[in-house]
C-alpha cells in the first residue's frame, strides 16, 4: 500500500501528473464529502468552534492541523467558517497540513493562499492564508515534523486519511492445518522451529497474508500480476501485531479468522492523543538515572508522568469508512474511475485503501495519553444531522433566492433552480443512510481532553455526539 500510494516512483498520490485532472471528482477516481457540499467543512469548522467554547475560549496558542487535505477544499471551508467567529480565528496561529503529494500541496497552496508565495522552510513549505496574511500555512510530509509545543491547543481533522495507511493482514490457522496440509510441507528450518513450538502448545497460530507476484503459469494476459498468499509460517509481524490487543487475541482460536491491523494508523492517532492530552511515557529524572548507574535499586519515585502538557486541550475529529465496532476483514480494495477493482490492478494508477478500525484507534488513543477520552464513532448521518446540516442547507437555498431576487434576470432564474438542486442533492447524499449511503458507511470519532467524570450521566457530550455547546 505504501509503495502504491506514496512512493516517489509513481505512487498513486505522489506520481508526476500525467493529465490535467487529479484523483478527485467526476473526471477522477472518487468523490469525497467536502467536494460534494461546502456544508461538510462548514459544520466541521463549527464543531471546532463549539469545542473551543466548551474548553474555555483560550485567546491564543491554538493551531489547526489537517492530515491528507486533498485539494484543500475542506480546510478552505473550515477557514471561511471560523472567520465568522473572530476570537477563535484570532487564537489560531498556524495551519499545518500533512501532505505526501507535491501536486496536491500545490493545489492546496493555490486555493488557501492565493498570491502569497510558497516558500521552502526547515520542516517543509510555508505560506500565508489568502484572507489573513498573519495566519501561517505550513506543509510537512509527515506528522512528526509538525512541532509539538508545550501547552498549545491543537484542532485536528483527518478526513479519508486513515483508509490510505498501510495494513497488515493475518489469518488464524488451526493446529492440524499448520502441519498436515501438503501446501505447507516445504517449511524451512526456521518455519519448522515455529511449528515445533505450536506442536507443543497445540494452539492456533496467526499467519500473515502477503502480497506476492503471481507465478508465471497462473498469469493470464491482462490480469493483475500480484495476489495475496498466506505465509507458510509465522512472520515477524504475525508473531507481534496480533498480540497487541485483547480484541485480536480473542479471535486467534477462530479458525480462518482474518484481521487487518494498521500500525501506521495507530502511530498517527498516538500522535494526536499526545498533542491533546500529553503522553504516558515513563520519564526518569537525571538523579534517578545516576543512581541506577551506581547499581542502586530503581527508585520508587520513578513514575508514569504526563509529559509536556500540564492542561489537556484541543480536539481531533476522525472521519472515514470502516466498521464501528468490529475488526476490519478482507477490506483491501482498489478504486478506479468510481468503480471497485482489484487492489493489484495497475499499481500506482489505482487508489488502494482499506476499512478503518475505529476501536483500534480509540484504544490506541486512550493507551497513549492519560489526558484524553474518545467519543463515538457515530455514523456520519447522525453527526451531520445533529450539527444542523438541514438548517444550513435551507439557509444557503434562501440566500441564493434572495440574491437572485435582488438582481433578477430570467437566465439567473434557471441557474438558481440548478443551484438549489445542487445544494439539496449534496447534503442529502452526505446523510444518506441506505445500505451503501455515505451517511451510513462513514463514521465520525472524536478525541478530546479527559473530562474526569466516570459516571456516564455526568460525562460531557460534545456537539454532534449527543451533546450541545456548553460555555
Ligand atoms: N481529505 C481529503 C482527501 C482525501 S484523499 C478529502 O476529503 O477530499 C487522501 C489524502 O491523503 C490525499 O491528500 C493524499 O495525498 C494524502 N495522503 C495519503 N497517504 C498519505 C501519507 N502516508 N502521508 C501524507 N499524506 C498522505
XYZ file of C-alpha atoms and ligand atoms in Angstrom:
497
model
C 0.000 0.000 0.000
C 2.781 2.399 0.902
C 4.618 1.807 -2.382
C 1.442 2.002 -4.440
C 0.175 5.204 -2.817
C 3.071 7.425 -1.796
C 6.280 6.040 -3.337
C 8.487 8.573 -5.134
C 8.496 6.144 -8.026
C 4.991 6.622 -9.318
C 2.797 6.319 -6.218
C -0.905 6.982 -6.771
C -0.736 10.289 -4.861
C 2.909 11.172 -5.470
C 3.482 10.385 -9.155
C 4.109 13.147 -11.640
C 0.881 14.458 -13.142
C 0.187 12.739 -16.429
C -3.095 14.505 -17.100
C -4.916 17.727 -16.296
C -7.238 16.018 -13.826
C -6.345 14.854 -10.311
C -7.776 11.913 -8.341
C -10.986 13.689 -7.268
C -14.369 14.421 -8.823
C -16.300 13.082 -11.784
C -13.236 13.010 -14.053
C -11.075 11.344 -11.365
C -11.459 8.148 -9.358
C -13.552 9.107 -6.343
C -15.586 11.939 -4.821
C -15.173 12.982 -1.197
C -17.670 14.749 1.082
C -16.041 18.227 1.038
C -16.149 18.089 -2.771
C -19.861 17.244 -2.660
C -21.039 20.033 -0.365
C -19.469 23.092 1.263
C -21.681 22.397 4.285
C -19.471 19.453 5.275
C -16.446 21.685 6.010
C -18.618 24.415 7.485
C -20.042 22.052 10.095
C -16.586 20.749 10.975
C -15.486 24.376 11.439
C -18.485 24.944 13.735
C -17.637 21.778 15.646
C -14.143 23.136 16.367
C -15.645 26.461 17.475
C -18.021 24.582 19.809
C -15.101 22.670 21.339
C -13.072 25.826 21.760
C -16.040 27.407 23.601
C -16.515 24.337 25.834
C -12.830 24.365 26.707
C -12.814 27.937 27.961
C -12.190 30.084 24.864
C -8.431 30.444 25.158
C -7.401 33.563 23.266
C -4.095 32.314 21.847
C -1.847 29.286 21.332
C -4.138 27.236 19.082
C -3.365 25.619 15.744
C -5.271 23.678 13.123
C -3.828 20.515 11.638
C -5.198 18.506 8.743
C -3.726 15.196 7.600
C -4.306 14.323 3.938
C -6.008 17.551 2.796
C -6.671 16.502 -0.842
C -7.478 19.580 -2.894
C -7.666 21.750 0.263
C -11.416 22.222 -0.082
C -12.220 21.051 3.444
C -9.663 23.400 5.044
C -10.852 26.263 2.841
C -14.440 25.727 4.054
C -13.273 25.435 7.687
C -11.240 28.660 7.481
C -14.063 30.581 5.801
C -16.457 29.438 8.526
C -14.299 30.231 11.521
C -13.625 33.745 10.210
C -17.175 34.437 11.440
C -16.013 33.614 14.983
C -13.220 36.142 15.263
C -11.988 35.382 18.815
C -11.481 31.743 17.780
C -9.917 32.711 14.440
C -7.562 35.062 16.313
C -6.479 32.266 18.670
C -5.267 30.165 15.737
C -1.671 30.928 14.900
C -0.823 28.330 12.274
C -2.490 25.810 9.998
C -0.413 22.650 9.499
C -1.153 20.457 6.506
C 0.388 16.979 6.368
C 0.547 16.021 2.700
C 2.674 13.468 0.837
C 1.823 14.672 -2.664
C 3.659 17.638 -4.223
C 0.899 18.100 -6.762
C -1.854 18.236 -4.149
C 0.310 20.529 -1.987
C 0.442 22.952 -4.923
C -3.347 22.749 -5.358
C -3.870 23.381 -1.623
C -1.482 26.325 -1.728
C -3.294 27.894 -4.658
C -6.689 27.522 -3.001
C -5.739 28.562 0.528
C -3.022 31.161 -0.083
C -3.861 32.849 -3.394
C -0.940 35.084 -4.360
C 1.219 34.531 -1.292
C 4.282 32.572 -2.462
C 5.068 29.008 -1.369
C 8.448 29.005 0.337
C 10.831 26.289 1.464
C 11.173 26.238 5.272
C 13.096 23.870 7.542
C 10.181 21.492 8.168
C 8.681 21.640 4.653
C 6.938 24.550 2.965
C 5.220 27.679 4.217
C 2.899 30.431 3.022
C 0.138 32.707 4.324
C -3.655 32.494 4.203
C -5.262 34.447 1.358
C -7.784 36.259 3.590
C -5.483 36.742 6.540
C -1.756 37.264 5.906
C -0.959 36.885 9.597
C -2.123 33.258 9.519
C 0.740 30.881 8.623
C 0.030 27.862 6.498
C 2.713 25.176 6.808
C 3.139 21.907 4.893
C 5.022 18.850 6.120
C 5.199 15.348 4.680
C 4.624 13.555 7.956
C 3.050 14.295 11.298
C 6.279 14.029 13.303
C 7.578 17.150 11.582
C 4.713 19.244 12.953
C 6.118 20.874 16.119
C 4.659 19.803 19.464
C 4.805 22.971 21.532
C 4.159 22.716 25.211
C 0.581 23.592 26.098
C -0.572 24.609 22.660
C -4.085 23.653 21.655
C -4.400 21.503 18.525
C -7.574 21.199 16.453
C -7.002 18.200 14.214
C -9.016 16.840 11.302
C -8.426 13.584 9.412
C -10.950 13.012 6.664
C -10.463 9.988 4.409
C -6.840 9.772 5.500
C -6.605 6.644 7.663
C -8.066 4.428 4.929
C -4.940 5.179 2.861
C -2.483 3.975 5.513
C -0.958 0.505 5.075
C -2.455 -2.531 6.795
C -1.105 -5.969 7.703
C -3.492 -8.897 7.228
C -3.426 -12.002 9.421
C -5.352 -15.258 9.357
C -5.682 -17.762 12.158
C -4.723 -21.355 11.333
C -5.825 -24.416 13.255
C -3.002 -26.591 14.694
C -3.752 -29.524 12.349
C -3.661 -27.325 9.263
C -0.345 -25.854 10.269
C 1.409 -29.200 9.969
C -0.596 -31.610 7.910
C -1.549 -29.767 4.765
C 0.554 -30.589 1.685
C 0.888 -26.925 0.737
C 2.890 -26.355 3.855
C 5.162 -29.382 3.737
C 8.137 -27.459 2.332
C 8.723 -25.491 5.521
C 12.258 -24.206 6.030
C 14.299 -24.843 9.163
C 13.069 -21.702 10.921
C 9.495 -22.454 9.951
C 9.934 -25.943 11.368
C 11.082 -24.380 14.622
C 7.915 -22.310 14.758
C 5.659 -25.300 14.107
C 7.656 -27.238 16.719
C 6.557 -24.665 19.280
C 2.955 -24.854 18.129
C 3.039 -28.638 18.327
C 3.882 -28.423 21.997
C 1.334 -25.717 22.796
C -1.185 -27.084 20.313
C -2.545 -23.609 19.699
C -3.901 -21.805 16.722
C -1.354 -19.602 15.052
C -1.583 -16.322 13.179
C -0.171 -16.316 9.643
C 0.303 -13.241 7.509
C -1.305 -12.674 4.120
C 1.466 -11.334 1.934
C 1.398 -9.579 -1.420
C 3.364 -11.748 -3.802
C 3.904 -11.932 -7.565
C 1.689 -14.490 -9.282
C 3.701 -17.452 -10.580
C 4.077 -17.210 -14.406
C 1.999 -20.367 -15.088
C -1.020 -18.752 -13.414
C -0.625 -15.380 -15.043
C -3.153 -14.779 -17.803
C -2.768 -11.761 -20.071
C -4.456 -8.630 -18.756
C -4.705 -9.941 -15.194
C -3.141 -8.376 -12.105
C 0.440 -9.598 -11.582
C 0.138 -9.800 -7.811
C -2.004 -11.707 -5.348
C -2.405 -12.283 -1.620
C -0.959 -15.527 -0.337
C -0.767 -16.995 3.125
C 2.704 -17.163 4.668
C 3.822 -20.727 5.280
C 4.918 -19.960 8.796
C 4.688 -17.201 11.346
C 6.288 -13.926 10.230
C 7.863 -11.286 12.491
C 4.688 -9.226 12.144
C 2.314 -12.136 12.743
C 4.150 -13.026 15.939
C 3.885 -9.499 17.278
C 0.995 -7.386 15.997
C -1.964 -9.725 16.789
C -0.664 -9.910 20.376
C -1.001 -6.164 20.906
C -4.698 -6.135 21.818
C -7.160 -8.456 23.532
C -9.534 -7.791 20.610
C -7.176 -9.683 18.296
C -6.196 -12.333 20.832
C -9.854 -13.262 21.321
C -10.034 -14.293 17.663
C -6.926 -16.406 17.448
C -8.712 -19.675 18.150
C -11.379 -18.990 15.498
C -10.044 -20.935 12.535
C -9.512 -18.763 9.455
C -10.495 -15.580 11.260
C -8.936 -12.793 9.210
C -7.989 -9.478 10.768
C -6.408 -6.275 9.484
C -4.069 -4.169 11.613
C -2.640 -0.786 10.649
C 0.335 0.110 12.881
C 0.877 3.360 10.988
C -2.699 4.458 11.774
C -2.005 3.730 15.418
C 1.162 5.852 15.255
C -0.836 8.780 13.847
C -3.554 8.501 16.459
C -0.962 8.240 19.234
C 0.493 11.496 17.956
C -2.956 13.159 18.026
C -3.678 11.912 21.556
C -0.303 13.143 22.847
C -0.840 16.558 21.305
C -4.191 16.834 23.118
C -3.521 15.100 26.402
C 0.241 14.698 26.878
C 1.938 11.317 26.755
C 2.248 8.306 29.046
C 5.984 7.992 28.620
C 7.849 6.953 31.719
C 10.339 9.692 32.361
C 13.339 9.039 34.534
C 14.900 12.076 36.143
C 18.642 12.751 35.904
C 19.207 11.875 39.540
C 17.367 8.562 39.308
C 19.411 7.685 36.221
C 22.666 8.311 38.002
C 21.530 6.248 40.987
C 20.691 3.349 38.727
C 24.121 3.739 37.137
C 25.756 3.096 40.511
C 23.853 -0.090 40.976
C 21.177 1.272 43.333
C 17.728 -0.245 43.071
C 15.369 1.502 40.677
C 13.943 4.460 42.515
C 10.393 4.145 43.762
C 9.923 7.734 42.650
C 10.092 6.634 39.046
C 6.562 7.112 37.836
C 4.474 7.491 34.793
C 4.081 11.156 34.063
C 2.123 13.266 31.679
C 4.962 14.729 29.709
C 4.884 18.110 28.013
C 1.312 19.130 28.749
C 0.000 20.483 32.034
C -3.598 21.035 30.919
C -5.025 18.803 28.193
C -6.674 20.823 25.441
C -7.775 20.649 21.814
C -9.679 18.092 19.763
C -9.249 15.607 16.937
C -12.008 14.570 14.581
C -11.539 11.421 12.515
C -13.982 10.737 9.680
C -13.604 7.698 7.484
C -15.204 4.446 6.408
C -14.989 1.249 8.384
C -16.953 -0.820 10.883
C -17.983 0.990 14.076
C -17.057 -1.837 16.414
C -15.595 -4.889 14.677
C -12.102 -5.547 13.327
C -11.905 -4.999 9.557
C -11.534 -8.132 7.460
C -10.946 -8.605 3.715
C -11.398 -4.889 3.107
C -8.350 -4.146 0.937
C -9.730 -2.642 -2.257
C -8.803 -0.818 -5.422
C -10.844 2.109 -6.781
C -10.523 3.380 -10.292
C -12.869 5.704 -12.186
C -15.516 5.335 -9.456
C -15.561 1.520 -9.699
C -14.191 -1.099 -7.364
C -11.296 -3.032 -8.939
C -8.644 -5.466 -7.711
C -6.160 -3.668 -5.432
C -3.447 -5.280 -7.575
C -4.734 -3.757 -10.785
C -2.289 -1.214 -12.309
C -0.203 -0.452 -9.198
C 0.324 3.298 -8.821
C -2.594 4.176 -11.090
C -5.270 2.651 -8.836
C -6.330 4.032 -5.471
C -5.766 1.403 -2.780
C -7.499 1.611 0.583
C -8.828 -0.424 3.497
C -11.502 -0.053 6.162
C -10.519 1.892 9.261
C -10.596 0.055 12.594
C -12.192 2.745 14.776
C -11.985 0.786 18.008
C -8.271 0.159 17.456
C -7.802 3.906 17.052
C -9.851 4.591 20.197
C -7.880 2.016 22.179
C -4.558 3.422 20.976
C -5.569 6.997 21.826
C -6.581 6.059 25.369
C -3.477 3.917 25.926
C -1.179 6.655 24.612
C -2.330 9.541 26.752
C -3.792 9.768 30.254
C -5.292 13.124 29.263
C -7.781 12.077 26.584
C -11.197 10.499 26.159
C -12.832 9.235 22.987
C -16.377 9.853 21.717
C -18.119 7.837 19.036
C -17.808 6.549 16.474
C -21.243 7.657 15.327
C -22.339 7.444 11.744
C -21.906 10.500 9.553
C -25.677 10.952 9.101
C -26.178 11.248 12.835
C -23.236 13.583 13.313
C -24.100 15.949 10.457
C -27.788 15.969 11.332
C -27.006 16.848 14.945
C -24.680 19.596 13.702
C -27.574 21.163 11.785
C -26.937 20.200 8.150
C -30.592 20.588 7.178
C -30.983 24.137 8.504
C -27.695 25.204 6.946
C -28.837 23.828 3.555
C -32.146 25.702 3.864
C -30.242 28.873 4.730
C -27.994 28.505 1.647
C -31.001 27.997 -0.622
C -32.722 31.052 0.856
C -29.563 33.116 0.460
C -29.379 32.139 -3.213
C -33.050 33.030 -3.709
C -32.622 36.429 -2.025
C -29.550 37.236 -4.095
C -31.381 36.254 -7.234
C -34.349 38.480 -6.360
C -32.059 41.433 -5.743
C -30.725 41.499 -9.305
C -33.010 39.207 -11.241
C -32.925 38.242 -14.885
C -34.758 35.235 -16.307
C -31.460 33.444 -17.030
C -30.419 33.645 -13.395
C -33.721 32.036 -12.517
C -32.871 28.749 -14.232
C -29.384 28.860 -12.742
C -30.893 29.356 -9.344
C -33.040 26.282 -9.571
C -29.889 24.394 -10.606
C -28.008 25.794 -7.611
C -30.845 24.976 -5.214
C -30.995 21.454 -6.620
C -27.235 21.030 -6.240
C -27.313 22.155 -2.610
C -30.231 19.820 -1.956
C -28.667 16.795 -3.701
C -25.334 17.434 -1.972
C -26.444 17.466 1.633
C -28.878 14.605 1.177
C -26.085 12.459 -0.263
C -23.880 13.079 2.791
C -26.576 11.852 5.195
C -27.979 9.069 3.005
C -28.486 6.033 5.247
C -29.350 3.465 2.578
C -27.013 0.410 2.688
C -24.286 1.977 0.518
C -25.098 5.570 1.515
C -22.354 7.893 2.777
C -24.359 8.713 5.901
C -24.150 5.089 6.969
C -20.728 3.992 5.647
C -18.762 6.873 7.135
C -18.111 7.079 10.859
C -17.087 10.057 12.985
C -14.936 9.751 16.091
C -13.550 12.449 18.390
C -10.544 12.534 20.711
C -10.950 15.153 23.436
C -9.307 16.203 26.698
C -10.209 13.856 29.543
C -13.120 15.293 31.431
C -12.809 13.221 34.539
C -16.369 12.026 35.088
C -16.600 8.276 35.496
C -20.375 8.316 35.823
C -21.788 8.047 32.305
C -24.540 10.581 33.043
C -22.020 13.161 34.142
C -19.822 12.778 31.082
C -19.638 15.772 28.852
C -21.031 15.020 25.427
C -19.609 17.033 22.582
C -21.749 18.614 19.868
C -22.627 16.055 17.187
C -22.245 13.167 19.676
C -25.436 13.748 21.613
C -24.396 16.963 23.302
C -24.678 20.682 22.897
C -22.421 23.696 23.106
C -21.562 24.421 26.729
C -19.765 27.631 27.540
N -9.250 14.710 2.933
C -9.369 14.944 1.508
C -8.551 13.982 0.656
C -8.609 12.509 0.902
S -7.565 11.591 -0.179
C -10.818 14.938 1.103
O -11.646 14.544 1.886
O -11.146 15.367 -0.003
C -6.152 11.228 0.819
C -5.211 12.392 1.066
O -4.170 11.936 1.911
C -4.509 12.950 -0.170
O -4.306 14.317 0.024
C -3.175 12.182 -0.164
O -2.178 12.787 -0.930
C -2.881 12.141 1.320
N -2.049 11.029 1.757
C -2.247 9.711 1.528
N -1.331 8.965 2.165
C -0.531 9.831 2.835
C 0.592 9.674 3.710
N 1.082 8.479 4.011
N 1.159 10.788 4.243
C 0.657 12.030 3.963
N -0.395 12.226 3.144
C -0.985 11.164 2.580
